[in-house]
XYZ file of C-alpha atoms in Angstrom:
748
model
C -25.437 67.049 2.970
C -25.487 64.328 0.310
C -22.236 63.272 -1.297
C -23.665 62.414 -4.739
C -26.162 65.227 -5.186
C -26.343 68.981 -5.205
C -23.975 71.529 -6.626
C -20.671 70.237 -5.288
C -20.273 66.926 -7.243
C -20.614 68.349 -10.792
C -18.184 71.179 -10.034
C -15.742 68.737 -8.463
C -16.137 66.449 -11.477
C -15.495 69.410 -13.767
C -12.212 70.102 -11.948
C -11.128 66.458 -12.175
C -12.028 66.114 -15.863
C -10.325 69.378 -16.800
C -7.106 68.244 -15.121
C -7.363 64.763 -16.669
C -7.984 66.181 -20.148
C -5.098 68.617 -19.688
C -2.775 65.742 -18.802
C -3.992 63.699 -21.756
C -3.556 66.687 -24.059
C 0.012 67.266 -22.885
C 0.789 63.610 -23.567
C -0.852 62.999 -26.942
C -0.285 66.415 -28.522
C 3.305 66.654 -27.384
C 6.222 64.527 -28.610
C 4.474 61.394 -27.224
C 7.582 59.237 -27.613
C 7.679 59.115 -31.411
C 9.236 55.973 -32.831
C 12.221 55.930 -35.142
C 10.057 54.063 -37.662
C 6.548 55.341 -38.468
C 3.802 53.198 -37.029
C 2.255 53.016 -40.495
C 5.340 51.233 -41.862
C 5.353 48.696 -39.019
C 1.653 47.955 -39.463
C 2.119 47.559 -43.213
C 4.873 44.973 -42.715
C 2.678 43.059 -40.287
C -0.214 43.016 -42.764
C 2.150 42.038 -45.576
C 3.395 39.056 -43.546
C -0.203 38.095 -42.737
C -1.078 38.139 -46.437
C 1.909 35.941 -47.204
C 1.003 33.518 -44.400
C -2.590 33.271 -45.635
C -1.429 32.592 -49.191
C 1.115 29.957 -48.107
C -1.334 28.215 -45.769
C -4.032 28.126 -48.455
C -1.535 26.782 -50.988
C -0.406 23.961 -48.678
C -3.955 23.018 -47.716
C -5.059 23.049 -51.341
C -2.235 20.776 -52.432
C -2.875 18.303 -49.638
C -6.612 18.290 -50.378
C -6.035 17.821 -54.107
C -3.686 14.880 -53.572
C -6.003 13.183 -51.070
C -9.008 13.792 -53.307
C -7.194 12.337 -56.322
C -6.137 9.265 -54.333
C -9.648 8.745 -52.984
C -11.122 8.968 -56.481
C -8.573 6.512 -57.847
C -9.247 4.052 -55.025
C -12.944 3.958 -55.922
C -12.271 3.077 -59.553
C -10.485 0.285 -61.351
C -6.713 -0.152 -60.851
C -4.523 2.302 -62.730
C -0.878 1.839 -63.590
C 1.548 4.074 -61.608
C 2.821 5.775 -64.756
C -0.755 6.644 -65.754
C -1.459 7.990 -62.249
C 1.471 10.392 -62.405
C 0.733 11.372 -66.005
C -2.879 12.281 -65.249
C -1.805 14.051 -62.066
C 0.731 16.151 -63.970
C -1.774 17.094 -66.661
C -4.375 18.131 -64.090
C -2.197 20.019 -61.628
C 1.073 21.814 -62.418
C 1.917 22.493 -58.800
C 4.312 19.743 -57.702
C 8.041 19.751 -58.322
C 8.172 15.963 -58.256
C 5.881 12.946 -57.857
C 6.634 9.325 -57.032
C 4.679 6.086 -56.563
C 6.325 3.305 -54.529
C 5.287 -0.078 -53.225
C 4.540 0.069 -49.509
C 5.597 -3.544 -48.897
C 8.960 -3.485 -50.625
C 9.680 0.254 -50.773
C 10.435 -0.079 -54.488
C 9.868 2.963 -56.695
C 7.215 2.081 -59.279
C 7.104 5.406 -61.128
C 8.572 8.912 -60.826
C 8.087 12.250 -62.524
C 9.828 15.590 -62.232
C 12.332 16.327 -59.486
C 13.907 13.307 -57.847
C 12.424 12.753 -54.395
C 14.876 11.424 -51.786
C 13.506 8.507 -49.809
C 15.846 8.445 -46.844
C 13.321 10.266 -44.649
C 10.747 7.448 -44.969
C 10.319 5.640 -41.661
C 8.360 2.690 -40.337
C 5.232 4.728 -39.619
C 4.991 5.852 -43.220
C 5.792 2.497 -44.772
C 3.211 0.745 -42.590
C 0.555 3.354 -43.373
C 0.122 4.225 -39.692
C -0.673 7.537 -37.980
C 1.844 9.108 -39.900
C 0.691 10.305 -43.319
C 1.099 13.918 -42.362
C 3.164 16.209 -44.584
C 6.889 16.157 -43.890
C 9.503 18.837 -44.533
C 12.645 17.385 -46.139
C 15.868 19.183 -47.041
C 17.393 18.196 -50.381
C 21.103 17.825 -51.132
C 20.979 21.233 -52.811
C 19.922 22.802 -49.516
C 16.373 23.548 -50.646
C 13.473 22.411 -48.483
C 10.523 20.503 -49.889
C 7.167 19.661 -48.353
C 6.334 16.011 -48.915
C 2.642 15.201 -49.187
C 1.505 11.567 -49.155
C -1.588 9.534 -49.934
C -2.200 5.778 -50.048
C -3.394 4.107 -53.281
C -5.372 1.025 -52.296
C -6.473 -0.792 -55.445
C -8.310 -4.086 -55.293
C -6.168 -7.190 -55.783
C -2.986 -5.095 -55.671
C -0.480 -4.263 -52.913
C -0.879 -0.846 -51.377
C 1.072 1.951 -53.031
C 2.251 5.264 -51.648
C 1.777 8.381 -53.748
C 4.284 11.106 -52.803
C 4.266 14.655 -54.151
C 6.844 17.289 -53.286
C 6.541 21.029 -53.583
C 8.552 24.003 -52.419
C 7.755 26.208 -49.437
C 8.463 29.400 -51.327
C 6.396 32.489 -50.750
C 4.046 33.609 -53.547
C 5.893 34.442 -56.739
C 5.182 38.175 -56.849
C 7.258 41.241 -57.611
C 8.643 42.274 -54.224
C 10.626 45.269 -55.410
C 14.183 46.189 -54.561
C 15.412 45.275 -51.047
C 12.021 43.889 -49.964
C 12.261 40.271 -48.925
C 10.110 37.503 -47.496
C 11.087 34.306 -45.778
C 9.481 31.092 -44.563
C 10.799 30.203 -41.122
C 10.488 26.930 -39.215
C 10.175 26.462 -35.484
C 13.492 27.418 -33.908
C 14.232 30.176 -36.419
C 15.597 28.102 -39.325
C 15.020 29.900 -42.623
C 13.535 27.400 -45.078
C 13.036 29.660 -48.083
C 13.556 33.297 -49.031
C 12.395 35.545 -51.840
C 13.315 39.053 -52.856
C 17.056 39.108 -52.278
C 17.746 37.510 -55.649
C 16.004 40.482 -57.304
C 18.701 42.775 -55.919
C 21.746 40.812 -57.049
C 22.429 43.036 -60.047
C 23.461 46.041 -57.972
C 25.690 48.691 -59.443
C 27.460 50.167 -56.431
C 29.408 48.768 -53.505
C 27.160 50.731 -51.154
C 24.070 48.870 -52.395
C 25.828 45.527 -52.131
C 26.822 46.313 -48.543
C 23.249 47.240 -47.748
C 22.048 43.968 -49.253
C 24.506 42.026 -47.115
C 23.334 43.937 -44.049
C 19.705 43.111 -44.818
C 20.474 39.425 -45.270
C 22.022 39.313 -41.808
C 19.066 41.206 -40.366
C 16.639 38.762 -41.991
C 18.394 35.849 -40.287
C 18.308 37.634 -36.924
C 14.726 38.854 -37.130
C 13.530 35.469 -38.370
C 14.764 33.894 -35.152
C 12.978 36.534 -33.073
C 9.801 36.058 -35.085
C 9.878 32.289 -34.597
C 10.116 32.812 -30.837
C 7.189 35.238 -30.880
C 4.931 32.915 -32.876
C 5.333 30.123 -30.324
C 2.808 31.999 -28.165
C -0.825 31.020 -27.988
C -2.766 33.187 -30.500
C -5.351 34.084 -27.862
C -2.880 35.231 -25.205
C -0.723 37.027 -27.795
C -3.469 39.580 -28.460
C -5.028 42.099 -26.162
C -8.215 40.874 -24.440
C -11.245 41.323 -26.652
C -9.262 42.130 -29.809
C -9.909 40.407 -33.096
C -8.111 40.253 -36.406
C -5.636 37.745 -37.768
C -6.378 34.329 -36.219
C -2.707 33.486 -35.735
C 0.156 35.274 -34.028
C 1.407 38.332 -35.894
C 3.350 41.475 -35.143
C 6.251 43.659 -36.199
C 9.938 43.924 -35.322
C 12.552 46.644 -35.662
C 16.128 45.685 -36.386
C 19.364 47.629 -36.633
C 20.051 50.640 -38.832
C 22.527 51.132 -41.648
C 23.176 54.291 -43.621
C 20.028 55.996 -42.317
C 17.732 53.031 -43.030
C 16.313 50.646 -40.449
C 15.393 47.031 -41.033
C 11.702 46.613 -40.233
C 9.930 43.283 -40.382
C 6.466 41.854 -39.947
C 5.787 38.260 -39.016
C 2.753 35.984 -39.002
C 2.298 32.325 -38.158
C 0.297 30.089 -40.468
C -3.206 29.848 -39.027
C -6.506 28.327 -40.061
C -8.920 30.789 -41.623
C -11.686 29.453 -39.374
C -10.443 28.030 -36.040
C -13.817 26.355 -35.440
C -13.481 24.214 -38.555
C -11.179 21.229 -38.931
C -7.538 21.933 -38.267
C -5.603 23.240 -41.243
C -2.697 21.066 -42.382
C -0.598 24.093 -43.214
C -1.347 25.691 -39.846
C -0.054 22.596 -38.066
C 3.429 22.745 -39.574
C 4.684 25.462 -37.218
C 5.767 27.772 -40.034
C 6.116 31.545 -39.902
C 6.252 34.064 -42.736
C 8.534 37.078 -42.255
C 8.413 40.162 -44.491
C 11.215 42.720 -44.245
C 12.031 46.067 -45.849
C 14.497 48.842 -44.973
C 12.624 51.944 -43.816
C 13.869 55.510 -43.721
C 14.306 56.714 -40.162
C 11.518 59.045 -39.078
C 12.489 62.660 -38.624
C 12.222 64.252 -35.228
C 9.308 66.463 -34.328
C 9.182 69.967 -35.719
C 10.653 72.797 -33.576
C 8.235 73.879 -30.894
C 6.328 70.621 -31.047
C 7.594 69.751 -27.575
C 5.848 72.816 -26.138
C 2.653 72.540 -28.134
C 1.031 69.950 -25.894
C 2.082 71.798 -22.742
C 0.720 75.107 -24.051
C -2.599 73.529 -25.004
C -2.831 71.794 -21.629
C -1.934 75.016 -19.785
C -4.590 76.968 -21.667
C -7.159 74.345 -20.735
C -6.192 74.515 -17.062
C -6.474 78.325 -17.032
C -9.852 78.344 -18.770
C -11.067 75.449 -16.648
C -10.128 77.201 -13.394
C -11.894 80.334 -14.584
C -15.022 78.320 -15.408
C -14.941 76.605 -12.013
C -14.517 79.957 -10.283
C -17.542 81.343 -12.121
C -19.650 78.410 -10.951
C -18.383 78.672 -7.381
C -19.041 82.393 -7.097
C -22.318 82.662 -8.996
C -24.008 79.322 -8.301
C -22.555 77.345 -5.412
C -21.891 80.135 -2.883
C -25.343 81.843 -3.175
C -27.066 78.463 -2.997
C -25.208 77.423 0.147
C -25.971 80.831 1.691
C -29.676 80.349 0.969
C -29.512 76.909 2.530
C -28.077 78.334 5.773
C -30.530 81.246 5.871
C -33.584 79.066 5.238
C -32.533 76.597 7.930
C -32.067 79.481 10.397
C -35.573 80.770 9.723
C -37.065 77.287 9.962
C -35.529 76.956 13.431
C -37.218 80.196 14.518
C -34.230 82.547 14.486
C -35.775 85.801 13.245
C -33.341 88.192 14.914
C -31.414 89.336 11.843
C -32.435 90.004 8.270
C -31.791 87.474 5.485
C -28.600 88.009 3.492
C -30.135 88.412 0.046
C -27.904 87.553 -2.969
C -27.536 90.179 -5.648
C -29.144 88.601 -8.682
C -30.819 85.622 -10.247
C -33.064 83.015 -8.731
C -31.044 83.203 -5.529
C -32.019 86.898 -5.157
C -35.681 86.065 -5.698
C -35.536 83.322 -3.098
C -33.639 85.552 -0.666
C -36.188 88.362 -0.944
C -39.001 85.849 -0.432
C -37.275 84.483 2.681
C -36.888 87.984 4.082
C -40.583 88.663 3.483
C -41.455 85.422 5.241
C -39.193 86.360 8.166
C -41.136 89.587 8.567
C -44.425 87.679 8.462
C -43.171 85.369 11.192
C -42.629 88.353 13.473
C -39.192 89.583 12.646
C -38.301 93.254 12.368
C -38.699 94.638 8.890
C -35.653 95.626 6.856
C -36.553 98.191 4.264
C -33.483 97.449 2.195
C -34.667 93.831 1.721
C -38.116 94.685 0.461
C -39.315 92.003 -1.941
C -39.630 93.051 -5.555
C -41.624 90.364 -7.324
C -40.555 89.415 -10.819
C -38.711 86.830 -12.900
C -35.117 86.898 -14.068
C -34.489 86.061 -17.703
C -31.256 84.158 -17.294
C -30.532 83.464 -13.676
C -28.302 80.427 -13.201
C -28.402 79.742 -16.931
C -26.261 82.842 -17.495
C -23.198 81.529 -15.594
C -23.680 78.113 -17.213
C -23.710 79.685 -20.673
C -20.630 81.764 -19.826
C -18.834 78.651 -18.562
C -19.730 76.743 -21.714
C -18.469 79.577 -23.929
C -15.200 79.757 -21.985
C -14.563 76.032 -22.399
C -15.587 76.140 -26.053
C -12.869 78.740 -26.593
C -10.478 75.827 -26.052
C -12.434 72.955 -27.634
C -13.179 74.593 -30.988
C -9.626 75.734 -31.872
C -8.044 72.473 -30.713
C -10.600 70.219 -32.371
C -11.306 72.081 -35.601
C -8.576 74.606 -36.333
C -5.218 73.425 -35.017
C -3.089 70.604 -36.460
C -5.136 70.427 -39.641
C -3.481 68.506 -42.445
C -3.419 69.509 -46.080
C -2.151 68.094 -49.349
C 1.436 68.748 -48.291
C 1.477 65.721 -45.971
C 4.281 63.395 -46.970
C 3.346 59.750 -47.469
C 6.341 57.409 -46.936
C 7.502 55.866 -50.197
C 7.463 52.430 -48.565
C 3.695 52.793 -47.989
C 3.157 53.258 -51.709
C 5.336 50.229 -52.429
C 3.469 48.210 -49.805
C 0.146 49.088 -51.430
C 1.396 47.850 -54.798
C 3.051 44.695 -53.441
C 0.054 43.730 -51.308
C -2.263 44.331 -54.259
C -0.013 42.080 -56.343
C -0.309 39.459 -53.603
C -4.112 39.691 -53.648
C -4.143 39.396 -57.422
C -1.946 36.311 -57.146
C -4.352 34.736 -54.628
C -7.380 35.304 -56.858
C -5.512 34.040 -59.921
C -4.426 30.896 -58.088
C -7.976 30.327 -56.804
C -9.362 30.449 -60.338
C -6.593 28.187 -61.614
C -7.384 25.748 -58.814
C -11.057 25.874 -59.711
C -10.342 25.008 -63.338
C -7.977 22.232 -62.216
C -10.776 20.886 -60.003
C -13.013 20.684 -63.055
C -10.320 18.788 -64.979
C -9.862 16.397 -62.064
C -13.614 15.919 -61.684
C -14.041 15.290 -65.405
C -11.588 12.367 -65.208
C -13.707 10.762 -62.466
C -16.865 10.641 -64.572
C -17.290 7.216 -66.111
C -20.226 5.679 -67.935
C -23.769 6.955 -68.170
C -24.707 6.445 -64.520
C -26.173 9.838 -63.547
C -26.395 8.754 -59.897
C -22.668 8.064 -59.698
C -21.935 11.328 -61.513
C -24.112 13.232 -59.057
C -22.200 11.690 -56.141
C -18.905 12.839 -57.688
C -20.257 16.371 -58.092
C -21.678 16.439 -54.561
C -18.340 15.287 -53.152
C -16.565 18.105 -54.986
C -19.105 20.634 -53.713
C -18.615 19.478 -50.112
C -14.833 19.643 -50.288
C -14.627 23.129 -51.776
C -16.625 26.105 -50.562
C -15.731 28.159 -53.619
C -18.570 26.741 -55.741
C -22.264 27.462 -55.653
C -23.070 24.721 -58.141
C -21.430 21.935 -60.135
C -23.102 20.297 -63.125
C -22.473 18.099 -66.142
C -23.665 19.400 -69.500
C -24.351 17.439 -72.661
C -23.292 18.572 -76.113
C -26.713 20.188 -76.513
C -26.369 22.151 -73.272
C -28.731 19.958 -71.238
C -27.940 19.372 -67.566
C -27.229 15.649 -67.118
C -26.302 15.824 -63.423
C -26.123 18.616 -60.882
C -25.056 19.416 -57.324
C -25.939 22.684 -55.620
C -27.969 25.528 -57.088
C -29.527 25.766 -60.517
C -27.187 26.976 -63.292
C -27.241 30.772 -63.435
C -26.041 31.159 -67.024
C -25.741 29.173 -70.233
C -22.369 27.545 -70.964
C -21.361 27.742 -74.598
C -19.441 24.792 -76.002
C -17.449 26.730 -78.573
C -13.827 25.621 -78.615
C -12.314 29.104 -78.869
C -13.863 30.304 -75.610
C -11.635 30.305 -72.505
C -12.191 27.704 -69.740
C -12.895 30.566 -67.279
C -15.780 32.795 -68.313
C -17.930 35.587 -66.909
C -21.630 36.019 -67.611
C -24.585 37.692 -65.963
C -24.487 41.162 -67.493
C -27.540 43.130 -66.516
C -27.871 41.315 -63.192
C -26.782 42.213 -59.681
C -23.960 39.664 -59.500
C -21.587 38.379 -62.172
C -21.602 34.659 -62.890
C -18.095 33.199 -62.958
C -17.905 29.796 -64.629
C -15.037 27.339 -64.974
C -15.269 24.229 -67.090
C -13.429 21.250 -68.498
C -14.420 18.712 -71.162
C -15.007 15.109 -70.115
C -12.383 12.807 -71.700
C -13.705 10.296 -74.247
C -17.228 11.775 -74.053
C -17.578 14.174 -76.952
C -19.326 17.423 -76.175
C -19.890 16.798 -72.459
C -18.475 19.391 -70.061
C -18.152 19.676 -66.306
C -18.937 23.241 -65.222
C -18.557 24.889 -61.854
C -19.958 28.273 -60.898
C -17.661 30.102 -58.490
C -19.364 32.063 -55.740
C -18.706 35.772 -56.031
C -18.715 35.915 -52.229
C -15.727 33.566 -52.226
C -13.725 35.939 -54.428
C -14.874 38.907 -52.343
C -13.543 37.227 -49.196
C -10.108 36.931 -50.803
C -10.037 40.704 -51.294
C -10.855 41.729 -47.714
C -7.576 42.494 -46.026
C -6.930 45.006 -43.224
C -4.846 48.023 -44.096
C -5.421 47.705 -47.842
C -8.524 49.856 -48.204
C -11.093 49.029 -50.879
C -10.064 46.318 -53.344
C -11.698 45.324 -56.618
C -11.052 42.901 -59.432
C -11.864 44.412 -62.824
C -11.826 43.053 -66.344
C -10.029 44.497 -69.355
C -12.716 47.210 -69.652
C -12.290 48.235 -66.004
C -15.670 46.697 -65.101
C -16.023 45.272 -61.606
C -16.048 41.487 -61.208
C -15.485 41.243 -57.437
C -14.962 43.722 -54.609
C -14.158 43.792 -50.930
C -17.226 45.997 -50.383
C -20.638 45.977 -52.025
C -20.868 46.467 -55.777
C -23.087 45.919 -58.782
C -22.020 43.559 -61.525
C -19.800 45.153 -64.171
C -20.044 48.652 -62.724
C -17.278 51.130 -63.472
C -14.687 52.204 -60.937
C -15.906 55.072 -58.741
C -13.186 57.475 -59.903
C -11.658 58.160 -63.286
C -8.207 58.352 -61.711
C -8.503 54.686 -60.707
C -8.979 53.686 -64.328
C -5.673 55.437 -65.053
C -4.104 53.475 -62.207
C -5.373 50.239 -63.776
C -3.829 51.180 -67.121
C -0.563 52.064 -65.365
C -0.563 48.877 -63.309
C 2.010 47.167 -65.511
C 4.518 50.010 -65.121
C 7.340 49.073 -62.710
C 7.120 50.657 -59.302
C 10.677 51.897 -59.592
C 9.594 54.467 -62.174
C 8.112 56.539 -59.366
C 4.806 56.197 -57.551
C 3.398 59.535 -58.691
C 4.246 58.886 -62.352
C 2.692 55.429 -62.074
C -0.555 56.909 -60.801
C -0.157 55.112 -57.476
C -0.355 58.336 -55.464
C -2.737 61.120 -56.416
C -4.350 64.046 -54.671
C -7.979 65.067 -54.871
C -8.820 68.363 -53.221
C -7.238 68.371 -49.786
C -7.072 64.567 -49.574
C -4.355 62.133 -50.588
C -5.247 58.735 -52.040
C -2.831 55.837 -52.356
C -3.832 53.399 -55.083
C -2.266 50.414 -56.818
C -3.109 47.987 -59.572
C -1.713 44.529 -60.318
C -2.684 42.594 -63.456
C -3.070 38.828 -63.301
C 0.203 37.218 -64.301
C 2.179 34.134 -63.457
C 0.625 31.398 -65.563
C -2.512 29.325 -65.610
C -5.792 29.857 -67.384
C -6.669 32.852 -65.189
C -3.603 34.768 -66.377
C -5.167 35.064 -69.843
C -8.364 36.723 -68.636
C -6.928 40.244 -68.705
C -8.173 40.919 -65.186
C -6.559 43.355 -62.765
C -6.729 43.804 -59.012
C -6.942 47.459 -58.015
C -6.898 48.872 -54.477
C -7.105 52.356 -53.026
C -7.440 54.050 -49.680
C -7.243 57.492 -48.180
C -3.845 58.304 -46.731
C -5.627 59.262 -43.499
C -6.161 55.553 -42.902
C -2.401 55.172 -42.498
C -0.820 55.718 -39.111
C 1.142 58.741 -40.324
C 2.263 61.156 -37.609
C 0.554 64.206 -39.138
C -2.786 62.438 -39.473
C -2.443 60.919 -36.017
C -1.825 64.372 -34.558
C -4.909 65.688 -36.339
C -7.009 62.799 -35.049
C -5.730 63.322 -31.516
C -6.554 67.024 -31.702
C -10.087 66.240 -32.850
C -10.391 63.677 -30.085
C -9.236 66.218 -27.487
C -11.811 68.712 -28.756
C -14.565 66.101 -28.646
C -13.594 65.080 -25.119
C -13.755 68.726 -24.099
C -17.196 68.998 -25.651
C -18.293 65.879 -23.772
C -16.930 67.423 -20.576
C -19.104 70.501 -21.152
C -22.217 68.465 -21.851
C -21.793 66.144 -18.869
C -20.795 68.614 -16.166
C -22.831 71.659 -17.181
C -25.777 69.490 -18.144
C -25.604 67.969 -14.677
C -25.655 71.416 -13.072
C -28.548 72.499 -15.280
C -30.690 69.466 -14.487
C -29.882 69.148 -10.789
C -29.548 72.819 -9.797
C -30.739 75.315 -12.408
C -34.186 73.899 -13.179
C -35.087 72.990 -9.560
C -33.823 76.410 -8.429
C -36.168 78.234 -10.820
C -39.081 76.141 -9.571
C -38.006 76.868 -5.991
C -37.925 80.612 -6.662
C -41.471 80.494 -8.030
C -42.712 78.479 -5.041
C -40.980 80.764 -2.513
C -42.538 83.858 -4.068
C -46.017 82.297 -3.980
C -45.522 81.394 -0.344
C -44.359 84.908 0.455
C -47.476 86.266 -1.301
C -49.712 84.262 1.039
C -50.207 80.897 -0.709
C -50.250 78.658 2.366
C -52.152 75.778 0.757
C -49.488 74.599 -1.672
C -47.218 72.034 -0.006
C -43.518 72.606 -0.610
C -42.361 69.062 -1.448
C -38.591 68.438 -1.904
C -37.760 66.327 -4.957
C -34.004 66.071 -4.423
C -31.912 65.348 -1.362
C -29.508 68.224 -1.900
C -29.114 71.927 -1.157
C -32.197 72.856 -3.187
C -34.182 70.147 -1.461
C -32.992 71.406 1.936
C -34.248 74.912 1.138
C -37.595 73.443 0.025
C -37.889 71.537 3.319
C -37.166 74.737 5.241
C -39.872 76.560 3.252
C -42.312 73.795 4.103
C -41.535 74.241 7.789
C -42.001 77.992 7.441
C -45.306 77.385 5.635
C -46.473 75.219 8.482
C -45.425 77.863 10.986
C -47.350 80.502 9.056
C -50.407 78.268 8.983
C -50.222 77.776 12.741
C -49.739 81.515 13.229
C -52.721 82.267 11.005
C -54.903 79.716 12.792
C -53.939 81.135 16.182
C -54.791 84.622 15.013
C -58.171 83.447 13.709
C -58.884 81.638 16.966
C -58.119 84.713 19.058
C -60.355 86.822 16.866
C -63.176 84.306 17.214
C -63.005 84.107 21.013
C -65.346 86.537 22.950
C -63.530 89.421 24.476
C -63.872 89.724 28.318
C -66.108 92.634 29.555
C -64.609 94.877 32.193
C -67.346 96.362 34.519
C -66.808 99.402 36.635
C -67.844 99.726 40.305
């Protein structure tokens, strides 16, 4: 008998799958080794650290690019005095804590602005302009760490000068809330900068001060562990085939104090596109660590330990019953028919055929008994063939088996472990939603500020009336920054004097009271975001850049944050992580309330702030963060708003519901695969076999019984073909004897 065909394999597979699904059910619907900290909190800290790492890496890269671009532009023009260089640099960009120009030959300081930059870290490689103009991290006498960025000024007929700009390595200046903290960590675990702890200094009780001290120690410890983890290769650190953050990221669990556990997420600085040129910030070996104390997760509810075992036991009982039904009603009669048909094909006609009681097997058995009689066996009146067709046959046991298994699949998948609006969302998840939204808003605000600063810097590079040279300046700016779709120079009358990129999408008005960042394009599919700056000493001329909406949309796409939008003061959409139409309203009225409540401190309570609301049986976590922190973009009145269904969080109740649905779906797949296999391989061929056997028993000796499958049904068909051939031979012999002349017996 074949090993991969017939009735045995699907029944055996049904047994194996039932036992496997029962084991899986006992594991995932039972306690399943619940962690002391919810998985949702750990994932949120990891995403928070990734957001911080992305923001810090982009900030470092932007500052390095701006300094190099400024130096390159200065080198192409006429010599400029060091004081003028630093003055123009300070007016264009307000991002450096200190700037210095020194003579490379003598090391003499020619000009300095802002914070005093120590020069003891300068070495021969830097002073000779060798390989070494990479950013350096330098610790000041105050203990603070600064990132030194350098560029060479190479004017004609003048000695080379070194332009140095220092800036801090602090994390984005956002509201982290009480006891949340972030840190920038160097290779080896040294903490270079922290944020968040200073917001908790004004504590009222000794208990809170002790908790703050505990968290500071945990930050130092977890930072060292995070630095060790981020030394891995980003490819080998992830599971094979997984995607996501391009660097190394993860979460850590520290010690507990007073019922709260220190949980941290970490992420190394990584290039946004590994295939592009290496990011300067990504090459510094820095790691961002985000930490928050989380409330210890409660143990499973009473009886939860037995729930998985009870569900698995019920599946085993129902599965064994289903297998028994198939064995008794399908497999055993079929195997009996196989043995009986083979006996008749071999010529053993001594005993009657054991006819099954019902179904196609009974029809085939009665036909075999009729054929046995035709082949010369003794008639058995009790086995007289009663022609006819059964309505259900094998399909009846299959339907019964399916119903029995569905009695387990439907309750587990659709009725049990259903969540409702009473599911508790951890308070830290609501805080994380607000803080991460604030971080996104800060990134968009900084990007727009950088865009306007680019226009100011570009305007200072435009000299004379040479449109060709102006076009080259605009094309260089377009190549260096992917945020623009077009750059152009406008005259006082609004005419385009020079352009790089696409055609202008909207008219730029030269009125002085209009902001340098503007939005146009109402009535279209996409808003047009313009930034501009007047050209010095050229009255009425303006350099304008149109920011790609896709660039802003890419800043909003972050895992674990749900749908994110940037809206104006009228709650009209400017950018979104998903598709949108220009200036459309928010999809829910409750979100507009969240936008209006976005300036309310989180400490007032998430529900009162509109950050957590319930609609029907669902729970939605939403947050809004207005643009703040300085720059021209802070005056736009824009707000970043995010929302997502609480089911997207890895909360235990929702995970249990999802696992129950998965178990029910797996059970349904088990039914379809195994019973569908039996139906296709056994039930349908068996009905065709019953029809063919009855025709043969009724005298149809011309139709060849051809086996289509190499299994039990096919074996019975082969035996019927042999019987058909025997009947043909018997009929031919009878006809021959009748045709032969009978001998005449003569008397004497």
